[in-house]
CSV table of C-alpha atoms and ligand atoms in Angstrom, one decimal:
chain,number,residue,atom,x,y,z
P,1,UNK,CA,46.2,-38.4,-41.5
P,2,UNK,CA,48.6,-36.4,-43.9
P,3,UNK,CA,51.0,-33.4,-41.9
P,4,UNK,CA,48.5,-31.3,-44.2
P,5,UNK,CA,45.1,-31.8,-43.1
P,6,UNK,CA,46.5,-31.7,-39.3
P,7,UNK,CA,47.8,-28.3,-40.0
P,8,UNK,CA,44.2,-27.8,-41.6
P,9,UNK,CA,42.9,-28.3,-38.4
P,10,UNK,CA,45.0,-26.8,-36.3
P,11,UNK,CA,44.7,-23.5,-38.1
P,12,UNK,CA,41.0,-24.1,-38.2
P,13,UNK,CA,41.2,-25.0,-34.1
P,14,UNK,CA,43.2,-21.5,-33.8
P,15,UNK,CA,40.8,-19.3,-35.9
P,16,UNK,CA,37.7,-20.6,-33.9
P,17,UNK,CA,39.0,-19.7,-30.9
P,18,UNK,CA,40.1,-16.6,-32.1
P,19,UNK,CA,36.4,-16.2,-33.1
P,20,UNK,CA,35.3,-17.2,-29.6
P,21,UNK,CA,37.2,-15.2,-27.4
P,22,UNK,CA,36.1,-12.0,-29.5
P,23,UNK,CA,32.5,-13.2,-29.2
P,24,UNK,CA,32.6,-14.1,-25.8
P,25,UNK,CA,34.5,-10.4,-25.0
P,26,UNK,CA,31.8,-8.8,-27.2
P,27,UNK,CA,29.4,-9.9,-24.6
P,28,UNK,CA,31.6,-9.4,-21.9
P,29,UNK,CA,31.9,-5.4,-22.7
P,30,UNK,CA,28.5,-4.2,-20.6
P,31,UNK,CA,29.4,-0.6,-19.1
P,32,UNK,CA,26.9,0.7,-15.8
P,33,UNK,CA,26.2,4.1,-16.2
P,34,UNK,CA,24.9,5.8,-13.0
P,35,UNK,CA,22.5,8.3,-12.9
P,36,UNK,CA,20.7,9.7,-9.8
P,37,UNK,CA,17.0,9.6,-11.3
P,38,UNK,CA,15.2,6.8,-13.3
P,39,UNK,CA,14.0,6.6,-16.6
P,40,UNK,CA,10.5,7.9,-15.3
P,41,UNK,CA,12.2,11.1,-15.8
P,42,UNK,CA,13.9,13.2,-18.6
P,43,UNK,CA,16.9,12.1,-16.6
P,44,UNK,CA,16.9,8.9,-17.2
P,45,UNK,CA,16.1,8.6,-20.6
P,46,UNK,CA,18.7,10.4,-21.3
P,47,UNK,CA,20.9,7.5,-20.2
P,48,UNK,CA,18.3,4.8,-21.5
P,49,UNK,CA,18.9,6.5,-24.9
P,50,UNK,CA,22.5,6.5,-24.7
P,51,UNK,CA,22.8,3.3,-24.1
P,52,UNK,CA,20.4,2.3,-26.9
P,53,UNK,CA,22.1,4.5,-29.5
P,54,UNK,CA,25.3,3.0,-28.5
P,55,UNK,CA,23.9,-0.7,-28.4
P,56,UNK,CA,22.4,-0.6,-32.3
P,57,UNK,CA,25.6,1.6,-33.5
P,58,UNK,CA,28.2,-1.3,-32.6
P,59,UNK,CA,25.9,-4.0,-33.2
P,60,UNK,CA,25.5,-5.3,-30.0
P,61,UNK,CA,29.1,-5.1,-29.5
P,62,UNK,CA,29.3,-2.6,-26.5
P,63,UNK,CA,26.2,-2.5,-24.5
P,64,UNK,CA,25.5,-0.3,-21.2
P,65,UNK,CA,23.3,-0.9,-18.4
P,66,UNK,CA,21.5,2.1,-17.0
P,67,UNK,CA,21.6,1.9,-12.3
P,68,UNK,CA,19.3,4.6,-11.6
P,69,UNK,CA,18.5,6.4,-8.0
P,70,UNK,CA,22.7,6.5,-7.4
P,71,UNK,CA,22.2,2.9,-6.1
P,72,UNK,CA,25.7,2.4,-7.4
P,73,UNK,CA,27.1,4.5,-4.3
P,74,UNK,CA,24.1,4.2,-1.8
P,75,UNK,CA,22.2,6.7,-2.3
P,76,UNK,CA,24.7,9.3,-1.9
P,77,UNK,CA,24.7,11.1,-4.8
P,78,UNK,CA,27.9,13.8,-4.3
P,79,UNK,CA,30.1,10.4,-4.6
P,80,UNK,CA,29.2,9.9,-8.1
P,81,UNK,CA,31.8,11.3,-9.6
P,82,UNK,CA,34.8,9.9,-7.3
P,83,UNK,CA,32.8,6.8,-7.9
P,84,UNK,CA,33.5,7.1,-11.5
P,85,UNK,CA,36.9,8.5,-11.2
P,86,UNK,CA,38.2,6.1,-9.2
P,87,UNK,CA,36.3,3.1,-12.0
P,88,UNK,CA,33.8,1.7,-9.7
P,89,UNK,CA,31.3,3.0,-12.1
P,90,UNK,CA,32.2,3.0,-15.7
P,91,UNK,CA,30.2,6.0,-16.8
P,92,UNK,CA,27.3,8.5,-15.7
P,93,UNK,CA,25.1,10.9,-16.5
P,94,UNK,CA,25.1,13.3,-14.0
P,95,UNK,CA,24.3,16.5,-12.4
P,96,UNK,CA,26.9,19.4,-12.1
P,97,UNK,CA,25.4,20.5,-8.8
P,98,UNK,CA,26.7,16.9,-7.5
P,99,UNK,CA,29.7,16.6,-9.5
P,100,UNK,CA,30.6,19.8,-8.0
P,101,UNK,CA,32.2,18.7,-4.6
P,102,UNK,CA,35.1,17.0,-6.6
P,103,UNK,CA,35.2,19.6,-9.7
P,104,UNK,CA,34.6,23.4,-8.1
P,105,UNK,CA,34.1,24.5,-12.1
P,106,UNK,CA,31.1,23.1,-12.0
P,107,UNK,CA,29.8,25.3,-9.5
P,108,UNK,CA,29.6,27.9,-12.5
P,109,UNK,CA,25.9,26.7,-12.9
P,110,UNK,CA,24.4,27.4,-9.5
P,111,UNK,CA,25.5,30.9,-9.2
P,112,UNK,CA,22.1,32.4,-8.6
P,113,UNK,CA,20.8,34.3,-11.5
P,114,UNK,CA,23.6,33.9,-13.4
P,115,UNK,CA,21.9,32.3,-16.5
P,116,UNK,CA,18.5,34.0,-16.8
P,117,UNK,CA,17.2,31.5,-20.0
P,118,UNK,CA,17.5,28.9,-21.9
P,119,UNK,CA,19.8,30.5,-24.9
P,120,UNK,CA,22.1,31.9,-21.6
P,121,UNK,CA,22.6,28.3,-20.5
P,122,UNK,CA,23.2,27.0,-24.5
P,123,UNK,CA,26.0,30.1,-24.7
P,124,UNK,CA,27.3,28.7,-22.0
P,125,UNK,CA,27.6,25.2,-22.2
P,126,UNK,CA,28.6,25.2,-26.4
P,127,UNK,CA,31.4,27.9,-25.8
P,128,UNK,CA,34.9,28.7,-24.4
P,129,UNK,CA,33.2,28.1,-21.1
P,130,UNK,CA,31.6,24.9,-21.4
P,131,UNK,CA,34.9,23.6,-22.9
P,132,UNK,CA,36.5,24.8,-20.0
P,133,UNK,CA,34.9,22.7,-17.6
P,134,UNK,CA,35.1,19.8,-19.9
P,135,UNK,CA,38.8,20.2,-19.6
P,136,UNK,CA,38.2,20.6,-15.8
P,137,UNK,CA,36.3,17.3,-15.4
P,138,UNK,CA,38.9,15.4,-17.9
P,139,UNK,CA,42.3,16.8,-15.5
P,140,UNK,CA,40.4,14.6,-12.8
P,141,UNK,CA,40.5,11.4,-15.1
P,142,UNK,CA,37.0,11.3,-16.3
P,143,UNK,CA,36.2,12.2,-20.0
P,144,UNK,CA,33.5,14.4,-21.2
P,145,UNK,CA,31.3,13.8,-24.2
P,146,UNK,CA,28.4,15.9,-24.1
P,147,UNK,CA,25.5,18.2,-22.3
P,148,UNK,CA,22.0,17.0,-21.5
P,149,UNK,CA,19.5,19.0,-18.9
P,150,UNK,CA,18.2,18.4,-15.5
P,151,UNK,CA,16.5,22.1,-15.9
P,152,UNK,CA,15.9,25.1,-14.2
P,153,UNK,CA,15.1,24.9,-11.0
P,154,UNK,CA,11.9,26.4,-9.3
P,155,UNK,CA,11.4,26.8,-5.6
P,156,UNK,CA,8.3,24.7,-3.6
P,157,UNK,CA,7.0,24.8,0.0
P,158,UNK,CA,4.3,23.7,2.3
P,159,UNK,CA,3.8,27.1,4.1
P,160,UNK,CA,3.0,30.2,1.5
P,161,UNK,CA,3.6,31.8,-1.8
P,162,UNK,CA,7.2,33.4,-1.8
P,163,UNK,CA,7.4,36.2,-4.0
P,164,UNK,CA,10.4,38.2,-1.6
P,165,UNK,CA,13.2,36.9,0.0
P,166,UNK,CA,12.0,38.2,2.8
P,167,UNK,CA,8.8,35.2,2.8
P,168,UNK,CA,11.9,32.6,2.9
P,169,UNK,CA,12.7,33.7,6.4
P,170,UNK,CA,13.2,30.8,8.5
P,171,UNK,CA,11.5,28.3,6.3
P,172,UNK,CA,13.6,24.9,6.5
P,173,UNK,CA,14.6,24.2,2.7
P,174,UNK,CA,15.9,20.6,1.4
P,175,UNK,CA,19.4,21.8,-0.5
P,176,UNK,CA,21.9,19.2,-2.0
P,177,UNK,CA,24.5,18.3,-1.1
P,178,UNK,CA,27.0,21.3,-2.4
P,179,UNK,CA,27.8,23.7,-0.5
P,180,UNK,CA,27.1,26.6,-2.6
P,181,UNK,CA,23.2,26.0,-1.9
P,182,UNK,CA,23.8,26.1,1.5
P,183,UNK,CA,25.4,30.0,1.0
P,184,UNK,CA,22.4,30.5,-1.6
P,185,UNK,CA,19.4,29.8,0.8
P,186,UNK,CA,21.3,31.5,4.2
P,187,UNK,CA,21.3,34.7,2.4
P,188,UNK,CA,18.0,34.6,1.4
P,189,UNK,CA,17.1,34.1,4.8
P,190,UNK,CA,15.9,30.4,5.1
P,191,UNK,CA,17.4,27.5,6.8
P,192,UNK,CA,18.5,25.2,4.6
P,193,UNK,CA,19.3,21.6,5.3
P,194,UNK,CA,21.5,19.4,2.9
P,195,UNK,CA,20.5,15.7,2.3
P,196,UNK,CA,19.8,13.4,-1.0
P,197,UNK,CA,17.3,13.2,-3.0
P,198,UNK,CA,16.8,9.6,-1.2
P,199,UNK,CA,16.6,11.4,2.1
P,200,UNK,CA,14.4,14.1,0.6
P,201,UNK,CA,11.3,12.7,-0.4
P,202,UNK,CA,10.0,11.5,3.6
P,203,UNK,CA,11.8,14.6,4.9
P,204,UNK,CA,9.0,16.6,2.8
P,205,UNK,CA,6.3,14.2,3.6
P,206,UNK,CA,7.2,14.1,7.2
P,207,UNK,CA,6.9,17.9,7.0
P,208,UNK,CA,10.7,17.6,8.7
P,209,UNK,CA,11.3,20.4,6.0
P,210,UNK,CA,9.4,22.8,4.5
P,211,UNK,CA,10.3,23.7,0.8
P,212,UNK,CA,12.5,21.8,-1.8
P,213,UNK,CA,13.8,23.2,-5.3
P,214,UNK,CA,14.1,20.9,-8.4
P,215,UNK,CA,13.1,21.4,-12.1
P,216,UNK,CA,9.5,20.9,-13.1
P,217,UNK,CA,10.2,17.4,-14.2
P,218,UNK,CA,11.2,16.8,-11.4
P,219,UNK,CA,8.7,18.2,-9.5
P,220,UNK,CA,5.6,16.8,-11.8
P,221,UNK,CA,7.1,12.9,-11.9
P,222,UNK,CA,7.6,12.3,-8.4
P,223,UNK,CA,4.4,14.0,-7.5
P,224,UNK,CA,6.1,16.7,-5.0
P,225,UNK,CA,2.1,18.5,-4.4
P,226,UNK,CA,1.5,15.2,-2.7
P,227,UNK,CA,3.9,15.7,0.0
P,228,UNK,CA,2.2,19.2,0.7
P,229,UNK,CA,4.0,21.1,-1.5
P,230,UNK,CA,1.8,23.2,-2.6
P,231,UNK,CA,2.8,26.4,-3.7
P,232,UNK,CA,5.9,26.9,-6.2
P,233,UNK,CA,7.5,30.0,-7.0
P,234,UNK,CA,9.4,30.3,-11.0
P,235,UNK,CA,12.3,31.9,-10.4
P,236,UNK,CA,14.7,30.6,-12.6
P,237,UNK,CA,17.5,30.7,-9.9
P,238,UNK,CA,20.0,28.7,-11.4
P,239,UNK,CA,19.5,25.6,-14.4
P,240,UNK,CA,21.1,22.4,-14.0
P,241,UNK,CA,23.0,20.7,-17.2
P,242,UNK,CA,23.7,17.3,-17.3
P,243,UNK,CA,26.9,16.0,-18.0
P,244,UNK,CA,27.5,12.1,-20.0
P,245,UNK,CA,31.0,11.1,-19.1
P,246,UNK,CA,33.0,7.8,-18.9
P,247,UNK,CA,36.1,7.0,-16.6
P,248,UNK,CA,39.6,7.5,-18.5
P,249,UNK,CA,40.4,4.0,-18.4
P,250,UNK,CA,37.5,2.7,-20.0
P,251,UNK,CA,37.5,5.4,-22.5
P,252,UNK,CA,41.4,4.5,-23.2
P,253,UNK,CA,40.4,0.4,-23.4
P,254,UNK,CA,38.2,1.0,-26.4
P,255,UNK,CA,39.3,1.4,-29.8
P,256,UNK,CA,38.9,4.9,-32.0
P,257,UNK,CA,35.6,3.5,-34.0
P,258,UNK,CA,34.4,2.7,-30.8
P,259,UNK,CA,35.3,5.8,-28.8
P,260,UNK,CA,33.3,7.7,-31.7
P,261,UNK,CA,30.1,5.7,-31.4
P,262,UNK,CA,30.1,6.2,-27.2
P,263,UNK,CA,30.6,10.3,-27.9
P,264,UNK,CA,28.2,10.3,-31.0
P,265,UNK,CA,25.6,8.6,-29.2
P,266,UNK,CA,26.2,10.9,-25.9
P,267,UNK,CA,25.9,14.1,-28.4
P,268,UNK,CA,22.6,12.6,-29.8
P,269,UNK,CA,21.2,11.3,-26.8
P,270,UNK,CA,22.1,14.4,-25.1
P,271,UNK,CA,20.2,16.7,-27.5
P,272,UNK,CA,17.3,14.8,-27.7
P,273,UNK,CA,16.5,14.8,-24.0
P,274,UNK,CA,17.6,18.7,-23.8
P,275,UNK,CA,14.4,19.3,-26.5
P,276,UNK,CA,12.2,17.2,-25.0
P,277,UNK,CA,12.6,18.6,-21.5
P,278,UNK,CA,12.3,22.0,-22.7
P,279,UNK,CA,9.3,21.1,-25.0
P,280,UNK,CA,7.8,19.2,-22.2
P,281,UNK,CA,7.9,22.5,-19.7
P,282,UNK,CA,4.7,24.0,-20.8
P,283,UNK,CA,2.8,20.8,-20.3
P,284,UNK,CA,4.4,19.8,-16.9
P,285,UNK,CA,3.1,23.5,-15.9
P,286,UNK,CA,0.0,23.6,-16.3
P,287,UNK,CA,-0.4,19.8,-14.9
P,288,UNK,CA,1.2,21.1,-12.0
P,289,UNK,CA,-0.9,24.1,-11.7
P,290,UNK,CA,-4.3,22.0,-12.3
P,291,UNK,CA,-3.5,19.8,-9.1
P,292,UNK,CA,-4.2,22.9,-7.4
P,293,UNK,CA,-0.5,24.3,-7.0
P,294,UNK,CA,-0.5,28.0,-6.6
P,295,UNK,CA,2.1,29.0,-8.9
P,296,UNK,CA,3.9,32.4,-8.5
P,297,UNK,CA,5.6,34.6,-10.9
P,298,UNK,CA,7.7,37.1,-10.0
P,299,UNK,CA,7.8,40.8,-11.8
P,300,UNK,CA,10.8,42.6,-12.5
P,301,UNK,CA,11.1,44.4,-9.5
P,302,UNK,CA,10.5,41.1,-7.3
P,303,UNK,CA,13.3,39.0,-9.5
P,304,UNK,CA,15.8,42.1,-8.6
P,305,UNK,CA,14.8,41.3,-5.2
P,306,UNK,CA,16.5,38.3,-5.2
P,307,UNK,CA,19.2,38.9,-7.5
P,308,UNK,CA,20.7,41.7,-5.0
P,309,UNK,CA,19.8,39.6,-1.7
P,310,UNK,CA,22.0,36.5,-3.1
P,311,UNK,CA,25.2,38.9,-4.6
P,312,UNK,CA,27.1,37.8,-1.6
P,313,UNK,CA,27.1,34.3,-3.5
P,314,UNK,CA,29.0,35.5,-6.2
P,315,UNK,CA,31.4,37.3,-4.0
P,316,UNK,CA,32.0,34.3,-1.7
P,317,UNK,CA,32.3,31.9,-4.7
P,318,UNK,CA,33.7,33.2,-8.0
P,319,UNK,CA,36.9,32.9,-6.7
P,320,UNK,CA,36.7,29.4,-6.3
P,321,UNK,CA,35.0,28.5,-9.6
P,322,UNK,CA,37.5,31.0,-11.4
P,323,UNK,CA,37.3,34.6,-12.5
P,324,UNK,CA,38.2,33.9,-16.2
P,325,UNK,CA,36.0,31.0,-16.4
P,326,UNK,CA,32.8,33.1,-14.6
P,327,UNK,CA,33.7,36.3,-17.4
P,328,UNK,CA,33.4,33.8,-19.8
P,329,UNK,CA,30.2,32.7,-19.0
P,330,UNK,CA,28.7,36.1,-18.2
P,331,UNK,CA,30.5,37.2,-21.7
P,332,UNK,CA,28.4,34.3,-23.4
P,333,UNK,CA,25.0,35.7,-21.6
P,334,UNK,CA,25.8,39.0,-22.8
P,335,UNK,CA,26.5,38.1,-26.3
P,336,UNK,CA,23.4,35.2,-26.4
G,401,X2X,O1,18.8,15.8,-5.7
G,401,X2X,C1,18.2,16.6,-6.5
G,401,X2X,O2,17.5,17.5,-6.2
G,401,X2X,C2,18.3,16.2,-8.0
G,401,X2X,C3,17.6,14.9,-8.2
G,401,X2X,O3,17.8,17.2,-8.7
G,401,X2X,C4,19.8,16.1,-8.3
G,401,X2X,O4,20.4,15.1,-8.3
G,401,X2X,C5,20.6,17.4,-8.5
């Protein structure tokens, strides 16, 4: 054998393996995402999507695998974020309400009444605000890429219509687990009681509580009227954005062309799911109403009811969440 051909074959040795090991950590990129609901909701198509946009773009070079119902920290859906932050999940999609323990920005969005419709919470999230609190969540080491939408979120319960703070009294409500609900629902009168969304569902069917609040999609997928809950109130209290993020160190392993196709895919996915849960409310309605839900809309005169009995919210909180931030956002509803 000539000095030539075993050079030949050495180089030839060198650039398979070379080949191999970019193959092999191809398939060896798989990213989780978390998200708290599974892809039988708007929810979780929005991370389903994600993950196939991103998938196709790199040609099967990055791939992400979707662990719904916050299985990736038992359950417990306010350790999402730390979860993430600290790289024991790779990415989420997730819920400001429970990112909102770890980043008190995000408590913007459940200020009651604060954005009354859907062009408020747009203003909001795609202005100086919103780019605030993506520089919020990115000082705690996870990076932002884009808005999807859990929705506005209606109140339910097993005992009456509530049209009046004043129908809340006493009534035991399910709240998350932020403690800004907990404010919300005491000044309205009602005793609420924080626990997961895992915990949730038998506390509603064991009647342990009486009411619950959650989007309409929310409400219509997992079949809330059959745990009693049969009279919901639209109130439009607060709306819930979702958030698709990835920890810093991830995001800083991948290259630029990669980094692009995780935040173009986030963007897309992102406002795909926003329009189909909003183009979805209509229908989800008037399922939800032909169950034999009594639905309650609330005049003028009833919504100021319950803007003036929760001000002490606003008092007790915008500190916290920051005056220039919460100006911002109210400057954005103005201007909408
Ligand atoms: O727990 C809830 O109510 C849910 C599913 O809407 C959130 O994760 C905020």
């Amino acid at each position: 054998m000539s000095s030539t051909s075993v050079f030949t074959k050495f180089a030839a040795g060198l650039a398979g393996a070379a080949l191999l090991s970019a193959a092999f950590s191809a398939q060896a990129r798989e990213l989780s995402i978390s998200t708290v609901l599974s892809d039988a909701f708007p929810w979780g198509q929005a991370a389903e999507k994600w993950a196939e946009l991103v998938e196709e773009r790199s040609e099967g070079r990055l791939t992400m695998r979707v662990y719904p119902n916050a299985q990736l920290v038992a359950g417990d859906q306010t350790r999402e974020f730390s979860a993430m932050r600290s790289g024991l999940i790779d990415a989420a999609v997730g819920s400001t309400i429970n990112w909102s323990p770890q980043v008190p920005e995000l408590n913007l969005f459940s200020l009651p009444f604060l954005l009354p419709d859907e062009a408020a919470v747009d203003a909001v999230t795609g202005g100086a605000a919103g780019e605030t609190i993506f520089a919020a969540i990115e000082s705690r080491d996870v990076v932002p890429l884009a808005w999807g939408e859990n929705g506005f979120r209606q109140l339910s319960n097993s005992r009456g219509a509530i049209a009046a703070p004043e129908d809340l009294e006493g009534l035991k409500i399910r709240v998350v687990g932020s403690p800004l609900f907990q404010d919300t629902f005491s000044a309205l009168g009602a005793d609420p009681t924080q626990m997961s969304w895992t915990d949730a569902q038998p506390a509603l069917t064991t009647g342990a509580v009486d009411g619950q609040e959650n989007p309409l999609s929310v409400f219509d997928v997992a079949r809330i009227d059959q745990v009693g809950q049969e009279h919901l109130t639209l109130w439009n209290y607060m709306n819930d954005p979702l958030i698709f993020a990835v920890n810093r160190r991830v995001w800083e392993s991948l290259d630029e062309a990669d980094r692009e196709i995780l935040r173009e895919a986030a963007v897309d996915a992102g406002e795909w799911e926003i329009a189909m849960t909003r183009e979805q409310e209509a229908e989800r309605l008037a399922a939800i109403r032909e169950r034999g839900v009594e639905v309650t809309e609330l005049n003028e005169a009833q919504y100021q009811a319950f803007v003036e009995a929760t001000e002490s919210v606003h008092q007790e909180w915008v500190p916290q969440i920051g005056e220039a931030l919460v100006e911002a956002a109210r400057q954005a509803v103005e201007a909408r």
